Structures are given as structure tokens and as C-alpha cells.
């Protein structure tokens, strides 16, 4: 059976004002299959001219269209339809995602369901939402008038692209914003499904617009466009810095979900079997291309040798292969450029740590962007593989002797996205959680998150927290309206 899904367009178009369109310039770029690195299709390559059209359409839909003015229940009905359609098309969607990104198919299916859930969740939230009202007895009533912020510019990365796009589309649309999405250029395929899903769900024309293209052209134009009221960005910390500078010009609202180098801290009293399952999944799922990957494992000296040995043994047995095979655990990395980057870290690691597993291409896979799950032990905190985000199936293990040392090591990077702590000592678990500089901490678990809780990083991992009501707050303005009920003390200037 062919791995290639049916219905792949010859050119993946933009979607502007309800129409599938080519670039104004007619330019396209090639899209690669990560298993063969052959160009399997083209995508329209947008630049400023296309962004201008998309922002104009989104602005019209915001100023004149029904979407921002609809009752929450009416918007929620459409969001729920989007969730239903996404769910029904889950298999088709996951097949496209897997083909385009190299993510294992079973994991892509899970991501498709999570994407649907993002819409359902925000549909519920806007219907249940209430805002603050304050009564100042006999004098004033103050209330919050929540308004959608305007045209949202959404810029997303290539890891789990469809799910991460839903993460921004769900709350921005729920809030009543209109949007222009610029998906990652490595992986435009699954994003091309949004247009059909939204049309079928009867999202009004012009509310959703999509422009494909490179970051430096289409992405840059979206950030710098004076018609976008906010930018929600997920990607690398270095790109985030650049976008931050470009947003400053127009004082745009920004949300930044950036890179990570998250620690998993293993105390000797932890349940080792559970911890092994969890920390293996935590770094090797999604091919290691995961912002919250627990890619630095810190292990208490008493269990260090046993942990390293058992961890490496399991890592060597991870099934690497064809992403469309349901038994595959690690697929192919997204793109040859990224493959080269990860492989260069594997080589750097050989001089910085003790190689216990992997260390290059897996046997029997001479082509495509395959990297064997790679484990380095005895990695010092000043090593590059301890400090820098690799974003692939590579993990660094480091021993520690005390809780204080564990905490210092955990915090010894510029990032602060996630952290995982393994211990059966309740008090120590909380002490560690509270001392760790990370936006999110899991005790005795990998990354499992209820959509109501905050998501985001500190330090170089991000700016602002989303999740639940925080996302709605980001995409809306809370205007305070003050009504005078009685007499107000007013100094009488000029009356004397
Ligand atoms: P990237 O920063 O290279 O690109 C992300 C997006 O930004 C792409 O759409 C790209 O085209 C666009 N872009 C690039 N330059 C731009 C510019 N000058 N102006 C506007 N847009 C521009 O990131 P990536 O390689 O696609 O994704 C991997 C990174 O994303 C990793 O660092 C990972 O940790 C991070 N990430 C973070 C989270 C999180 O929630 N914190 C989630 C997923 C991924």
C-alpha cells in the first residue's frame, strides 16, 4: 500500500477571503517527504502582497462581518461543528500529517483528536464565561465589557503543526477575532485542510485566512503589518526575539511559546519502572521534536548506574521506521536541514558524554531523516548537549548527590518551559516544583495537561501564559465601563 495519502494538491494554495488562491507573484516552494526527501508537492509562496490581501479580508470580516458580533452560543455552535468535522476526518488528517512531518501515525492520530478537543473546549468556555462586575454602594457600578481584539496574526512551527494551529485558532476564533495563519514552511499539508473544515462548519467568509510561505517573507510581513492587532507565535527562542523587536514598532500584543531544555529529575525513592516508561516517552515521543521534551535527565547517584543501564537498554529497542506503520515508535525527522542539525549534536555529544545508545542512523534505514534514539550519560552541565535545545531523539543524563544540587542543575539553563520530578516524598516533590524555574511542572508524570490549566514558559521559553481563560484574555480586550449611580465627589475647578 502506498504511504502517500490521496488528494494531495499539486500546489497547496493560500486561502484568502474564502478562496483558494495562488501567490500574487505566482511563486511556489517545494515540500519534502521526510522518508525519501523527495519533493512531493509545491506550496504557494506568499510574501507581503499576499499578506496584505489576507489582512484586508480579515479586517473586513472583523469590521463588517457577523463573527465578532455573534452571541457566544452561536459562535460555540460553529466551533463545535469544527470539532466534530475534525474528529470525523481524524484518520485522513493524521495520514497527511504523518506523510508531511514524519511523525508516527499513532501519535498523529492522537494529535488530531486533541485538535478537535481544543475547539470543543473553547466553545464550552465562551458559553460559560462571565466577567467581573463591581458595585460601589450608592455611587457606581463598574463592569467589564469584553471585546475581541481584532485581527490576529498566528505563526506556528512544524512540530505537530495541525494541533498547534488548533491551539491558536480555537481561542482566537472563540473570542471573536478574525485571523491570518502563517503555518510553518516545512509542513504546509495538514494546514490546507482547515479551509474545507471551516467551510463545512459554516464559519463566515474572511474570518479565517491562511498564507503559506517562508518566515522571513510571509511571516515577517504578517508581524510588521499595521493591520494585525496581535501576534501569537510558537517557535524557536531566537525567532521569538526577532518577532518581539518587530512587534515593538506597533506596540502589538504578543504571546510567545518558545523553546525548551526541560529537566526530568529522578530521586532514588521514585518508582523506577514508571519513571523509565515516562521519561522514555517524554523525550522520544513525537520523534523528540517536542518543546516540552524532558531532554535532560538528572538522576540521584544511588540509582544512577541502574537507571542509565535500563534506560539505554530500552532506548536501543525503540522501533524506528516508516512513520505510517502503526508499530513505529520513532519516525523520520521533519526535514534534511533539521536532520543535519540533530546529527551534528549527536557528534558533539560524543565528545561531551558517554554514548550508551544510538549515536547515528539506525541500522537498515540508509535513507530519509532517521536518527536512532540516542542516550548520553555523564553529561556535564556546561556541555552544549546539556544547554542547547536539540529537538530530536537525543537525551543527556547527569548524576546528582543532593536535592540542592538537583535543583541547581535543573535551573542551570536559559530555558524554563517544563520540568518533571520523580520522587515518592511528597514534601520534596513540592519543594522541587516550587524551586524549579519552569512554567509547568509535573510530579511523577510526563506531560499530561488539562486544557484549563496555564501553558507557557519562563526565561527564554516564552512570554505570557495561555490555556483556558488566559487564552481568551489574550485574544480579547477587557474594557472597564463605570456607571455613576449617585453623587460623585467632583472638585469644582474654577468655581471659586
Ligand atoms: P521557527 O522559529 O524556525 O519557526 C516557527 C515559525 O516562525 C514558522 O512558521 C516560521 O516560518 C516562522 N518564522 C521564522 N522566521 C520568522 C520571522 N522573521 N518573522 C515571522 N515569522 C517567522 O521554529 P520551528 O523550527 O518551526 O519550530 C521548532 C521550535 O518551536 C522549537 O524551538 C520548539 O521548542 C518550539 N516550540 C515551542 C512550543 C511551546 O509551546 N513552547 C511548542 C512547539 C514548538
Tab-separated table of C-alpha atoms and ligand atoms in Angstrom, residues 155-159 164 167 182-185 213-216 219-220 223 233-237 239 242-243 257-260 291 389 391 417 455 461, ligand 1:
chain	number	residue	atom	x	y	z
A	155	UNK	CA	2.522	31.915	13.341
A	156	UNK	CA	3.146	28.245	14.004
A	157	UNK	CA	6.018	25.706	13.892
A	158	UNK	CA	6.332	22.371	12.087
A	159	UNK	CA	6.192	20.014	15.062
A	164	UNK	CA	-0.530	23.602	17.399
A	167	UNK	CA	-4.305	25.726	19.811
A	182	UNK	CA	1.072	31.521	8.606
A	183	UNK	CA	1.924	27.830	9.057
A	184	UNK	CA	5.489	26.500	9.045
A	185	UNK	CA	7.029	26.156	5.603
A	213	UNK	CA	5.407	30.973	2.845
A	214	UNK	CA	8.774	31.429	4.423
A	215	UNK	CA	9.264	33.010	7.816
A	216	UNK	CA	11.468	35.811	6.517
A	219	UNK	CA	5.890	35.609	8.474
A	220	UNK	CA	7.811	38.871	8.630
A	223	UNK	CA	4.298	40.598	12.052
A	233	UNK	CA	3.878	32.906	17.911
A	234	UNK	CA	5.181	29.434	18.626
A	235	UNK	CA	8.704	28.579	17.539
A	236	UNK	CA	12.355	28.980	18.398
A	237	UNK	CA	13.524	31.441	21.030
A	239	UNK	CA	12.861	33.783	16.126
A	242	UNK	CA	13.249	38.929	16.360
A	243	UNK	CA	9.448	38.985	16.276
A	257	UNK	CA	5.678	29.942	23.180
A	258	UNK	CA	9.361	29.212	22.622
A	259	UNK	CA	11.999	26.526	23.007
A	260	UNK	CA	12.885	24.314	25.944
A	291	UNK	CA	9.011	21.620	23.027
A	389	UNK	CA	17.743	22.561	22.503
A	391	UNK	CA	14.712	18.961	19.249
A	417	UNK	CA	9.380	25.573	29.835
A	455	UNK	CA	0.522	26.660	29.419
A	461	UNK	CA	10.948	29.677	26.855
B	1	LIG	P1	10.978	28.605	13.927
B	1	LIG	O1	11.135	29.687	14.915
B	1	LIG	O2	12.069	28.360	12.949
B	1	LIG	O3	9.675	28.850	13.026
B	1	LIG	C1	8.390	28.969	13.592
B	1	LIG	C2	7.509	29.771	12.654
B	1	LIG	O4	8.001	31.105	12.576
B	1	LIG	C3	7.470	29.252	11.214
B	1	LIG	O5	6.161	29.388	10.702
B	1	LIG	C4	8.432	30.197	10.509
B	1	LIG	O6	8.151	30.326	9.131
B	1	LIG	C5	8.142	31.497	11.231
B	1	LIG	N1	9.211	32.498	11.143
B	1	LIG	C6	10.536	32.301	11.021
B	1	LIG	N2	11.192	33.482	10.969
B	1	LIG	C7	10.257	34.454	11.067
B	1	LIG	C8	10.295	35.879	11.078
B	1	LIG	N3	11.439	36.542	10.952
B	1	LIG	N4	9.145	36.562	11.225
B	1	LIG	C9	7.970	35.901	11.349
B	1	LIG	N5	7.857	34.564	11.318
B	1	LIG	C10	8.990	33.834	11.192
B	1	LIG	O7	10.646	27.301	14.752
B	1	LIG	P2	10.473	25.808	14.215
B	1	LIG	O8	11.832	25.282	13.883
B	1	LIG	O9	9.408	25.789	13.174
B	1	LIG	O10	9.869	25.069	15.490
B	1	LIG	C11	10.638	24.476	16.476
B	1	LIG	C12	10.735	25.368	17.697
B	1	LIG	O11	9.442	25.645	18.217
B	1	LIG	C13	11.485	24.720	18.848
B	1	LIG	O12	12.345	25.652	19.431
B	1	LIG	C14	10.380	24.339	19.828
B	1	LIG	O13	10.768	24.217	21.172
B	1	LIG	C15	9.426	25.448	19.631
B	1	LIG	N6	8.093	25.068	20.093
B	1	LIG	C16	7.616	25.635	21.251
B	1	LIG	C17	6.373	25.263	21.739
B	1	LIG	C18	5.835	25.866	23.006
B	1	LIG	O14	4.648	25.778	23.211
B	1	LIG	N7	6.649	26.487	23.838
B	1	LIG	C19	5.619	24.328	21.045
B	1	LIG	C20	6.129	23.778	19.878
B	1	LIG	C21	7.378	24.164	19.407
